[in-house]
Short mmCIF file of C-alpha atoms in Angstrom, two decimals:
data_model
loop_
_atom_site.label_atom_id
_atom_site.label_comp_id
_atom_site.label_asym_id
_atom_site.label_seq_id
_atom_site.Cartn_x
_atom_site.Cartn_y
_atom_site.Cartn_z
CA MET A 1 -9.56 3.01 -50.17
CA SER A 2 -12.47 5.21 -51.17
CA ILE A 3 -15.50 4.73 -53.38
CA GLY A 4 -16.43 7.42 -55.90
CA THR A 5 -18.45 7.97 -59.04
CA GLN A 6 -16.77 6.98 -62.26
CA PHE A 7 -15.69 9.72 -64.64
CA SER A 8 -17.00 9.29 -68.17
CA ASP A 9 -16.75 11.18 -71.43
CA SER A 10 -19.93 11.38 -73.53
CA SER A 11 -17.89 11.89 -76.71
CA ASN A 12 -15.94 8.69 -76.19
CA GLU A 13 -17.81 5.74 -74.65
CA THR A 14 -14.57 3.81 -74.10
CA ASN A 15 -13.17 6.49 -71.80
CA VAL A 16 -14.02 4.92 -68.46
CA TYR A 17 -11.15 6.25 -66.36
CA PRO A 18 -10.84 9.47 -64.41
CA PRO A 19 -8.93 12.25 -66.13
CA HIS A 20 -5.87 12.01 -63.92
CA VAL A 21 -5.62 8.28 -64.76
CA MET A 22 -6.08 8.77 -68.47
CA SER A 23 -3.43 11.47 -68.50
CA TYR A 24 -0.90 9.18 -66.90
CA GLY A 25 1.50 7.65 -69.39
CA GLN A 26 0.37 9.75 -72.39
CA PRO A 27 3.35 10.65 -74.60
CA SER A 28 4.16 14.31 -74.72
CA SER A 29 5.07 14.22 -78.42
CA SER A 30 5.39 11.99 -81.43
CA THR A 31 8.96 11.47 -80.40
CA ASP A 32 7.77 9.89 -77.25
CA GLU A 33 5.30 7.84 -79.27
CA GLU A 34 8.11 6.62 -81.44
CA TYR A 35 10.44 5.71 -78.64
CA GLY A 36 7.69 4.33 -76.40
CA MET A 37 8.56 4.62 -72.70
CA SER A 38 12.27 5.16 -73.15
CA HIS A 39 12.02 8.90 -72.34
CA TYR A 40 9.75 8.40 -69.30
CA SER A 41 11.15 8.74 -65.81
CA PRO A 42 12.57 5.44 -64.43
CA SER A 43 9.69 4.97 -62.06
CA ARG A 44 6.38 6.65 -61.27
CA GLN A 45 3.82 6.65 -58.52
CA MET A 46 0.14 7.26 -59.09
CA PRO A 47 -3.18 6.97 -57.24
CA TYR A 48 -4.43 3.86 -58.98
CA GLN A 49 -8.12 3.99 -60.00
CA ILE A 50 -9.94 1.29 -61.93
CA PRO A 51 -13.55 0.70 -62.88
CA TYR A 52 -15.09 -2.32 -61.28
CA GLN A 53 -18.57 -3.76 -61.13
CA MET A 54 -19.33 -3.65 -57.36
CA GLU A 55 -22.08 -5.48 -55.48
CA GLU A 56 -25.64 -4.45 -56.01
CA GLY A 57 -26.37 -1.17 -54.32
CA PHE A 58 -23.27 0.69 -55.48
CA GLY A 59 -24.31 1.11 -59.13
CA VAL A 60 -22.63 0.37 -62.42
CA ASN A 61 -20.74 3.62 -62.78
CA THR A 62 -18.52 3.08 -59.78
CA TRP A 63 -14.76 3.24 -59.52
CA VAL A 64 -12.42 2.31 -56.72
CA ASN A 65 -9.73 4.76 -55.68
CA PHE A 66 -6.68 3.35 -53.91
CA GLU A 67 -5.32 6.50 -52.41
CA TYR A 68 -1.95 5.09 -51.55
CA PRO A 69 0.62 5.29 -54.43
CA ILE A 70 1.33 2.15 -56.44
CA HIS A 71 4.87 1.84 -57.76
CA VAL A 72 5.03 0.95 -61.48
CA GLU A 73 8.35 0.36 -63.17
CA ALA A 74 8.54 2.14 -66.54
CA GLN A 75 10.21 -0.02 -69.13
CA ALA A 76 10.64 0.15 -72.86
CA GLY A 77 7.83 -1.44 -74.77
CA VAL A 78 5.12 -0.69 -72.24
CA PRO A 79 1.99 0.73 -73.87
CA SER A 80 1.69 4.50 -73.75
CA SER A 81 -1.60 4.37 -71.81
CA ILE A 82 -2.09 2.16 -68.78
CA ASN A 83 -5.20 -0.04 -68.83
CA PRO A 84 -5.70 -1.68 -65.42
CA ILE A 85 -8.16 -4.19 -66.80
CA GLU A 86 -5.55 -5.59 -69.17
CA PRO A 87 -2.29 -5.16 -67.24
CA HIS A 88 1.05 -5.71 -68.86
CA ARG A 89 3.03 -8.71 -67.81
CA ASN A 90 5.44 -6.80 -65.51
CA SER A 91 2.58 -5.33 -63.43
CA PHE A 92 0.40 -8.40 -63.13
CA TRP A 93 0.89 -8.50 -59.35
CA VAL A 94 -0.58 -4.99 -59.10
CA TYR A 95 -3.75 -6.17 -60.73
CA ASN A 96 -4.05 -9.13 -58.33
CA VAL A 97 -3.61 -6.88 -55.30
CA LEU A 98 -6.31 -4.51 -56.52
CA LEU A 99 -8.66 -7.33 -57.35
CA GLN A 100 -8.30 -8.92 -53.88
CA ALA A 101 -8.84 -5.55 -52.21
CA MET A 102 -12.05 -4.96 -54.14
CA GLU A 103 -13.30 -8.45 -53.29
CA LEU A 104 -12.65 -7.67 -49.63
CA ALA A 105 -14.66 -4.46 -49.96
CA ASN A 106 -17.54 -6.41 -51.49
CA ALA A 107 -17.40 -8.94 -48.64
CA ARG A 108 -17.58 -6.16 -46.05
CA SER A 109 -20.52 -4.54 -47.78
CA ALA A 110 -22.31 -7.89 -47.85
CA LEU A 111 -21.71 -8.32 -44.12
CA LYS A 112 -23.09 -4.84 -43.49
CA ARG A 113 -26.27 -5.68 -45.41
CA LYS A 114 -26.69 -8.84 -43.33
CA ARG A 115 -26.46 -6.79 -40.15
CA ASP A 116 -28.97 -4.30 -41.51
CA ASP A 117 -31.34 -7.11 -42.48
CA ALA A 118 -31.09 -8.51 -38.94
CA ILE A 119 -32.72 -5.33 -37.58
CA GLU A 120 -36.49 -5.81 -37.58
CA PRO A 121 -38.73 -2.94 -38.67
CA PHE A 122 -40.29 -0.60 -36.14
CA ASP A 123 -43.35 -1.97 -34.39
CA ASN A 124 -45.75 0.65 -32.96
CA GLY A 125 -42.98 3.23 -32.73
CA THR A 126 -40.65 0.93 -30.78
CA ALA A 127 -37.55 -0.58 -32.34
CA ALA A 128 -37.13 -4.29 -31.78
CA THR A 129 -33.90 -5.38 -30.20
CA ALA A 130 -31.61 -7.26 -32.55
CA THR A 131 -28.10 -8.50 -31.93
CA THR A 132 -25.61 -10.57 -33.85
CA ASP A 133 -24.53 -14.01 -32.73
CA ALA A 134 -21.34 -12.57 -31.26
CA SER A 135 -23.17 -10.01 -29.18
CA SER A 136 -25.60 -12.69 -28.01
CA VAL A 137 -22.69 -14.72 -26.71
CA ASP A 138 -21.27 -11.69 -24.93
CA LEU A 139 -24.61 -10.93 -23.27
CA SER A 140 -25.03 -14.48 -22.08
CA LEU A 141 -21.56 -14.48 -20.55
CA LEU A 142 -22.24 -11.14 -18.87
CA GLU A 143 -25.50 -12.42 -17.41
CA ALA A 144 -23.75 -15.51 -16.05
CA VAL A 145 -21.09 -13.40 -14.36
CA GLU A 146 -23.69 -11.09 -12.85
CA LYS A 147 -25.67 -14.02 -11.47
CA SER A 148 -22.57 -15.56 -9.92
CA GLN A 149 -21.63 -12.28 -8.25
CA THR A 150 -25.09 -11.45 -6.98
CA THR A 151 -25.59 -14.78 -5.28
CA VAL A 152 -26.02 -14.00 -1.58
CA GLU A 153 -25.75 -16.71 1.02
CA VAL A 154 -28.34 -16.49 3.77
CA LEU A 155 -26.67 -16.33 7.18
CA ASP A 156 -28.64 -18.64 9.44
CA LEU A 157 -27.98 -21.46 11.88
CA LYS A 158 -27.48 -23.96 9.05
CA THR A 159 -24.87 -21.75 7.41
CA LEU A 160 -23.18 -21.19 10.76
CA LYS A 161 -22.86 -24.93 11.37
CA ARG A 162 -21.47 -25.49 7.89
CA LEU A 163 -18.85 -22.74 8.36
CA VAL A 164 -17.82 -24.08 11.75
CA LEU A 165 -17.58 -27.65 10.45
CA ALA A 166 -15.40 -26.58 7.52
CA PHE A 167 -13.16 -24.58 9.86
CA GLU A 168 -12.73 -27.49 12.28
CA ARG A 169 -11.90 -29.82 9.38
CA ARG A 170 -9.20 -27.50 8.00
CA LEU A 171 -7.79 -26.99 11.47
CA ARG A 172 -7.55 -30.74 12.02
CA ASP A 173 -5.86 -31.24 8.65
CA ASN A 174 -3.29 -28.56 9.45
CA ILE A 175 -2.50 -30.03 12.87
CA GLU A 176 -2.06 -33.50 11.39
CA ALA A 177 0.17 -32.22 8.58
CA ARG A 178 2.38 -30.32 11.01
CA LEU A 179 2.72 -33.34 13.28
CA LYS A 180 3.52 -35.64 10.36
CA TYR A 181 5.99 -33.33 8.61
CA PRO A 182 7.36 -31.00 11.32
CA ASP A 183 10.55 -30.20 9.39
CA GLN A 184 9.03 -29.96 5.90
CA PRO A 185 7.03 -26.73 5.60
CA ASP A 186 6.12 -27.45 1.99
CA LYS A 187 4.14 -30.48 3.18
CA PHE A 188 1.77 -28.46 5.37
CA ALA A 189 1.78 -25.15 3.46
CA ASP A 190 -1.36 -26.05 1.50
CA SER A 191 -3.27 -26.94 4.65
CA GLU A 192 -2.41 -23.56 6.17
CA ILE A 193 -3.61 -21.75 3.06
CA GLU A 194 -6.91 -23.61 3.32
CA LEU A 195 -7.09 -22.80 7.03
CA HIS A 196 -6.48 -19.13 6.25
CA GLU A 197 -9.37 -19.17 3.77
CA GLU A 198 -11.75 -20.73 6.31
CA ILE A 199 -10.85 -18.09 8.90
CA GLN A 200 -11.66 -15.41 6.34
CA ARG A 201 -15.04 -17.04 5.71
CA LEU A 202 -15.82 -16.95 9.43
CA LYS A 203 -15.70 -13.15 9.24
CA THR A 204 -19.11 -13.26 7.58
CA LEU A 205 -20.54 -14.11 11.02
CA ALA A 206 -20.11 -10.44 11.92
CA GLY A 207 -23.12 -9.85 9.72
CA GLY A 208 -25.32 -11.87 12.07
CA PRO A 209 -24.50 -11.04 15.71
CA GLU A 210 -27.77 -12.66 16.77
CA LEU A 211 -26.04 -15.99 16.03
CA TYR A 212 -23.25 -15.38 18.57
CA PRO A 213 -24.93 -17.51 21.29
CA ASP A 214 -25.15 -20.38 18.78
CA LEU A 215 -21.50 -19.85 17.90
CA VAL A 216 -20.59 -20.19 21.57
CA ASN A 217 -22.77 -23.29 21.97
CA LEU A 218 -20.96 -24.98 19.08
CA ASN A 219 -17.82 -24.84 21.27
CA VAL A 220 -15.66 -23.40 18.50
CA ILE A 221 -14.32 -20.46 20.54
CA PRO A 222 -11.45 -22.48 22.10
CA SER A 223 -10.35 -23.64 18.64
CA ILE A 224 -10.36 -20.09 17.29
CA LEU A 225 -8.45 -18.62 20.23
CA GLY A 226 -5.96 -21.47 20.20
CA LEU A 227 -4.74 -20.24 16.81
CA LEU A 228 -3.43 -17.05 18.45
CA SER A 229 -0.50 -19.23 19.52
CA HIS A 230 -0.05 -20.81 16.09
CA ASP A 231 3.54 -21.21 14.91
CA ASN A 232 2.67 -19.32 11.75
CA SER A 233 2.16 -15.70 12.75
CA ASP A 234 0.05 -15.13 9.64
CA ILE A 235 -2.61 -17.46 11.04
CA ALA A 236 -2.52 -15.58 14.35
CA VAL A 237 -2.91 -12.31 12.44
CA ASP A 238 -5.98 -13.76 10.71
CA VAL A 239 -7.54 -14.64 14.05
CA VAL A 240 -6.90 -11.15 15.42
CA GLY A 241 -8.71 -9.71 12.41
CA LEU A 242 -11.59 -12.12 12.98
CA LEU A 243 -11.93 -11.12 16.64
CA GLN A 244 -11.86 -7.45 15.71
CA ASP A 245 -14.70 -7.95 13.23
CA LEU A 246 -16.81 -10.03 15.61
CA THR A 247 -16.50 -7.49 18.43
CA ASP A 248 -16.77 -4.34 16.33
CA GLU A 249 -18.71 -1.58 18.05
CA ASP A 250 -21.00 -1.03 15.07
CA VAL A 251 -21.84 -4.74 14.93
CA LEU A 252 -22.67 -5.01 18.64
CA GLU A 253 -24.45 -1.67 18.95
CA ASP A 254 -28.02 -3.06 18.95
CA ASN A 255 -27.17 -6.57 20.13
CA ASP A 256 -26.24 -6.16 23.78
CA GLU A 257 -27.17 -9.64 24.98
CA PRO A 258 -25.45 -11.61 22.16
CA ALA A 259 -22.42 -9.35 22.60
CA ARG A 260 -22.16 -10.12 26.31
CA VAL A 261 -22.47 -13.85 25.62
CA LEU A 262 -19.62 -13.72 23.13
CA VAL A 263 -17.37 -11.53 25.30
CA ASP A 264 -17.92 -13.74 28.35
CA ALA A 265 -17.02 -16.81 26.30
CA LEU A 266 -13.89 -15.13 24.98
CA ILE A 267 -12.74 -14.11 28.46
CA GLU A 268 -13.43 -17.57 29.88
CA ASN A 269 -11.17 -19.00 27.19
CA ASN A 270 -8.29 -16.63 28.05
CA VAL A 271 -8.62 -14.23 25.14
CA LEU A 272 -6.91 -11.43 27.11
CA GLU A 273 -3.81 -13.46 27.88
CA LEU A 274 -3.58 -14.85 24.36
CA LEU A 275 -4.01 -11.46 22.69
CA VAL A 276 -1.30 -9.78 24.78
CA GLN A 277 1.01 -12.77 24.41
CA ASN A 278 0.63 -12.59 20.64
CA LEU A 279 1.08 -8.80 20.77
CA THR A 280 4.59 -9.16 22.15
CA ARG A 281 5.75 -11.36 19.26
CA LEU A 282 4.47 -9.14 16.46
CA SER A 283 7.05 -7.06 14.61
CA GLU A 284 6.01 -3.57 13.58
CA PHE A 285 8.58 -3.60 10.79
CA ASP A 286 6.23 -5.91 8.89
CA PRO A 287 3.18 -4.04 7.50
CA ASP A 288 0.79 -6.95 8.09
CA GLU A 289 1.95 -7.46 11.66
CA MET A 290 1.85 -3.71 12.30
CA ALA A 291 -1.79 -3.77 11.20
CA ALA A 292 -2.34 -6.75 13.52
CA VAL A 293 -1.03 -4.68 16.46
CA TYR A 294 -3.62 -2.03 15.70
CA ALA A 295 -6.33 -4.71 15.37
CA THR A 296 -5.32 -6.19 18.74
CA LEU A 297 -5.68 -2.83 20.48
CA ALA A 298 -9.02 -2.31 18.73
CA THR A 299 -10.24 -5.70 19.96
CA LEU A 300 -9.26 -4.88 23.53
CA GLU A 301 -11.11 -1.58 23.29
CA ASN A 302 -14.20 -3.38 21.96
CA LEU A 303 -14.10 -5.85 24.85
CA ILE A 304 -13.86 -3.01 27.37
CA GLU A 305 -16.76 -1.24 25.67
CA VAL A 306 -19.00 -4.28 26.13
CA LYS A 307 -17.70 -5.18 29.58
CA PRO A 308 -15.93 -2.30 31.46
CA ALA A 309 -14.55 -4.71 34.05
CA VAL A 310 -12.18 -5.97 31.36
CA ALA A 311 -10.08 -2.81 31.90
CA GLU A 312 -8.92 -4.03 35.29
CA MET A 313 -8.90 -7.71 34.34
CA VAL A 314 -6.47 -7.22 31.47
CA CYS A 315 -4.07 -5.26 33.70
CA GLU A 316 -4.22 -7.90 36.42
CA ARG A 317 -3.74 -10.91 34.15
CA THR A 318 -1.34 -9.60 31.51
CA LYS A 319 1.62 -7.31 30.90
CA LEU A 320 -0.36 -4.98 28.66
CA MET A 321 0.48 -1.86 30.67
CA ARG A 322 4.19 -2.50 30.41
CA TRP A 323 3.88 -2.97 26.65
CA LEU A 324 1.91 0.28 26.37
CA LEU A 325 4.53 2.19 28.36
CA GLY A 326 7.24 0.87 26.08
CA LYS A 327 5.26 1.97 23.05
CA ILE A 328 4.70 5.58 24.14
CA LYS A 329 8.41 5.97 24.97
CA VAL A 330 9.34 5.63 21.29
CA ARG A 331 10.21 9.01 19.79
CA GLU A 332 8.90 8.27 16.28
CA PHE A 333 5.19 8.82 15.84
CA ASP A 334 2.91 6.30 14.16
CA SER A 335 -0.71 5.22 14.34
CA ASN A 336 0.04 2.44 16.82
CA LYS A 337 1.72 4.86 19.22
CA GLN A 338 -1.35 7.07 19.04
CA TYR A 339 -3.65 4.10 19.69
CA ALA A 340 -1.46 2.89 22.56
CA SER A 341 -1.81 6.27 24.28
CA GLU A 342 -5.58 6.07 23.83
CA ILE A 343 -5.82 2.55 25.27
CA LEU A 344 -3.65 3.57 28.22
CA ALA A 345 -5.96 6.51 28.94
CA ILE A 346 -8.99 4.18 28.79
CA LEU A 347 -7.37 1.77 31.24
CA LEU A 348 -6.65 4.57 33.72
CA GLN A 349 -10.08 6.18 33.64
CA ASN A 350 -12.37 5.20 36.53
CA SER A 351 -9.91 2.60 37.82
CA ALA A 352 -7.90 3.61 40.88
CA ALA A 353 -6.31 0.16 40.89
CA ASN A 354 -4.86 0.71 37.43
CA GLN A 355 -3.69 4.20 38.40
CA ARG A 356 -1.77 2.85 41.36
CA ARG A 357 -0.48 -0.11 39.39
CA LEU A 358 0.94 2.11 36.66
CA GLY A 359 2.46 4.45 39.26
CA GLN A 360 4.30 1.51 40.78
CA MET A 361 5.65 0.65 37.33
CA ASN A 362 7.35 4.08 37.08
CA GLY A 363 4.52 5.18 34.83
CA VAL A 364 4.57 8.81 35.99
CA ASP A 365 8.15 9.30 34.87
CA VAL A 366 7.52 7.55 31.51
CA VAL A 367 4.50 9.72 30.73
CA LEU A 368 6.44 12.87 31.67
CA GLN A 369 9.19 11.85 29.24
CA ALA A 370 6.59 11.34 26.52
CA VAL A 371 5.01 14.79 26.95
CA ALA A 372 8.43 16.45 27.28
CA MET A 373 8.94 15.82 23.54
CA TYR A 374 6.37 18.54 22.89
CA LYS A 375 7.53 21.20 25.34
CA SER A 376 8.97 23.36 22.57
CA ARG A 377 7.25 22.11 19.42
CA ASP A 378 3.75 21.44 18.19
CA PRO A 379 2.43 18.15 16.80
CA LYS A 380 2.66 17.93 13.01
CA THR A 381 -0.64 16.17 12.33
CA ALA A 382 -4.12 15.91 13.81
CA ASP A 383 -3.43 12.32 14.90
CA GLU A 384 -0.25 13.39 16.67
CA GLU A 385 -2.15 16.20 18.35
CA GLU A 386 -4.71 13.66 19.57
CA MET A 387 -1.89 11.53 20.95
CA VAL A 388 -0.53 14.48 22.96
CA GLU A 389 -3.98 15.02 24.46
CA ASN A 390 -4.16 11.32 25.32
CA LEU A 391 -0.79 11.51 27.08
CA PHE A 392 -1.94 14.44 29.21
CA ASP A 393 -5.16 12.54 29.98
CA CYS A 394 -3.00 9.67 31.24
CA LEU A 395 -0.94 12.09 33.34
CA CYS A 396 -4.02 13.66 34.91
CA CYS A 397 -5.47 10.23 35.74
CA LEU A 398 -2.17 9.18 37.27
CA LEU A 399 -2.16 12.28 39.49
CA MET A 400 -5.38 11.32 41.25
CA PRO A 401 -3.81 8.92 43.84
CA LEU A 402 -1.77 10.71 46.49
CA GLU A 403 1.31 8.54 46.05
CA ASN A 404 1.48 9.44 42.36
CA LYS A 405 1.41 13.16 43.20
CA GLU A 406 4.51 12.59 45.25
CA ARG A 407 6.16 10.77 42.33
CA PHE A 408 5.20 13.68 40.06
CA VAL A 409 6.90 16.27 42.29
CA ARG A 410 9.94 14.08 42.75
CA ALA A 411 10.27 13.63 38.97
CA GLU A 412 10.27 17.45 38.53
CA GLY A 413 6.90 17.38 36.84
CA VAL A 414 6.03 20.84 38.19
CA GLU A 415 9.09 22.37 36.54
CA LEU A 416 8.30 20.65 33.23
CA MET A 417 4.74 21.94 33.20
CA ILE A 418 5.96 25.52 33.82
CA ILE A 419 8.43 25.23 30.94
CA ILE A 420 5.62 24.06 28.65
CA MET A 421 3.50 27.02 29.75
CA LYS A 422 6.32 29.46 29.00
CA GLN A 423 6.78 28.06 25.48
CA LYS A 424 3.08 28.68 24.75
CA LYS A 425 2.80 25.79 22.31
CA LEU A 426 -0.21 23.56 21.74
CA ALA A 427 0.32 21.71 25.04
CA TYR A 428 0.04 24.99 26.99
CA GLY A 429 -3.50 24.40 28.27
CA SER A 430 -2.87 20.72 28.99
CA ALA A 431 0.09 21.66 31.21
CA ILE A 432 -2.16 23.97 33.25
CA ARG A 433 -4.66 21.15 33.66
CA ALA A 434 -1.93 18.75 34.84
CA LEU A 435 -0.75 21.29 37.46
CA ASP A 436 -4.32 21.61 38.68
CA PHE A 437 -4.51 17.84 39.30
CA ALA A 438 -1.05 17.77 40.89
CA MET A 439 -1.64 20.63 43.38
CA THR A 440 -5.21 19.74 44.38
CA LYS A 441 -5.11 18.70 48.08
CA TYR A 442 -1.35 18.23 47.96
CA PRO A 443 0.59 21.13 49.61
CA PRO A 444 4.10 19.91 48.65
CA ALA A 445 3.23 20.42 44.97
CA CYS A 446 1.95 23.94 45.71
CA GLU A 447 5.13 24.82 47.57
CA ARG A 448 7.28 23.55 44.70
CA PHE A 449 5.22 25.62 42.28
CA VAL A 450 5.91 28.81 44.28
CA ASP A 451 9.59 27.99 44.77
CA VAL A 452 10.26 27.67 41.03
CA LEU A 453 8.52 31.01 40.29
CA GLY A 454 5.45 29.42 38.83
CA LEU A 455 3.29 32.34 39.95
CA LYS A 456 4.98 34.61 37.41
CA THR A 457 3.93 32.29 34.61
CA ALA A 458 0.45 31.84 36.07
CA PHE A 459 -0.15 35.59 36.40
CA ALA A 460 0.86 36.05 32.77
CA ALA A 461 -1.95 33.69 31.88
CA PHE A 462 -4.43 35.58 34.07
CA MET A 463 -3.37 38.90 32.50
CA GLY A 464 -4.12 37.61 29.01
CA LYS A 465 -0.50 37.47 27.84
CA ALA A 466 -0.70 33.77 27.14
CA SER A 467 -1.91 32.09 24.00
CA ALA A 468 -5.63 32.29 23.46
CA GLN A 469 -5.86 28.70 22.21
CA SER A 470 -7.24 27.30 25.48
CA PRO A 471 -8.71 30.14 27.57
CA PHE A 472 -10.91 27.76 29.56
CA HIS A 473 -7.80 26.26 31.17
CA PHE A 474 -6.84 29.47 32.95
CA SER A 475 -9.36 28.99 35.75
CA MET A 476 -7.66 25.72 36.72
CA ILE A 477 -4.67 27.41 38.40
CA CYS A 478 -5.00 26.63 42.12
CA VAL A 479 -2.38 27.49 44.74
#
């Protein structure tokens, strides 16, 4: 619908319709006048325009143009000119529709004037803020939401005690529900959901590592670690995530003393045994449990970072090394395999006991099998490349004890390293480094190297015929 200025004819004051309206329905001849509408087409469509007194502000000479066509049935006896103000009986519904539409237009214009009146005049060059009732409601709701989201709880001793108390209460409720309804999971499902939520709330403690001594004094560590053996693996996964957050390197960076207090308390309550025990029951086919495996390895790394002695303790008390060996034997690459190779390298560094222990577990042969996968191909990603470097780090650490050198020669490790050198792939330089460790102060390895024509391959490296990716490895050839 559009609003326009009314057409008028000064010679005829009664002509209040636009020309194209007045021309509609005019008989073309006296014959048409005589026969009325009988010679008109059966039906016509026209842009219907009528004069109408609008609300104040639009003026008297105003007409309303309904731009969509209105269907008018032409019948005998209908007047030759159409007057919308006095409609014929067969088109009365058209008049009602137009009248209601114009009333709606007047109502909208009145609402617009009310909104305009609500805007206060300028005061000293600054417009006053004015909003309708609806916008005021919206603003109040928005402010309420913002206040609820910006509420920050202060992490202090009082908050710590409240979190611990709520956790202990939910834990007790879950234990009681499981004992009362051992064969009806639906009876204790709600209590485990509440327990899950409380464990998630405990993660906020990572924001206040200075409270770790108070956390230990509240004697809640045994309750937390006990959930690593919970029948519901999801609860155990939650606890692993909590331990990872509490021992995160970034959190403990400037809090050495609180970190040591927490780590000592965790070790005293058998965190190493419980973590590895839970690790063996996690399935890496489940995405959540696969993430929990990664979080477990991260937690162990964090513990070693705070207390290096944990590297030997975890190998003495648990079967972590065996699990790590099983993981690196898998042909398919994933993030957990990469992390397992890194943890294994950390355990072997600066620990002769772990080096000998892994050698006794056939670790030399397992690591050789793992690196053999890359004798004729390069890693596909940067993470896979890092894993290959970790595997060679493990091999070099293993070759430090004399007994492991013997195992290396017996497992045909010298021959494998020469093959890798000949292929000139990414592991080329790492193979040279492994031979250096194997032949240092161990004549049998040197003799095997000469017997299998290793000098030919070594001289090619000295002559510059080898790949230039790792030139600093060339000086490691020792015979």
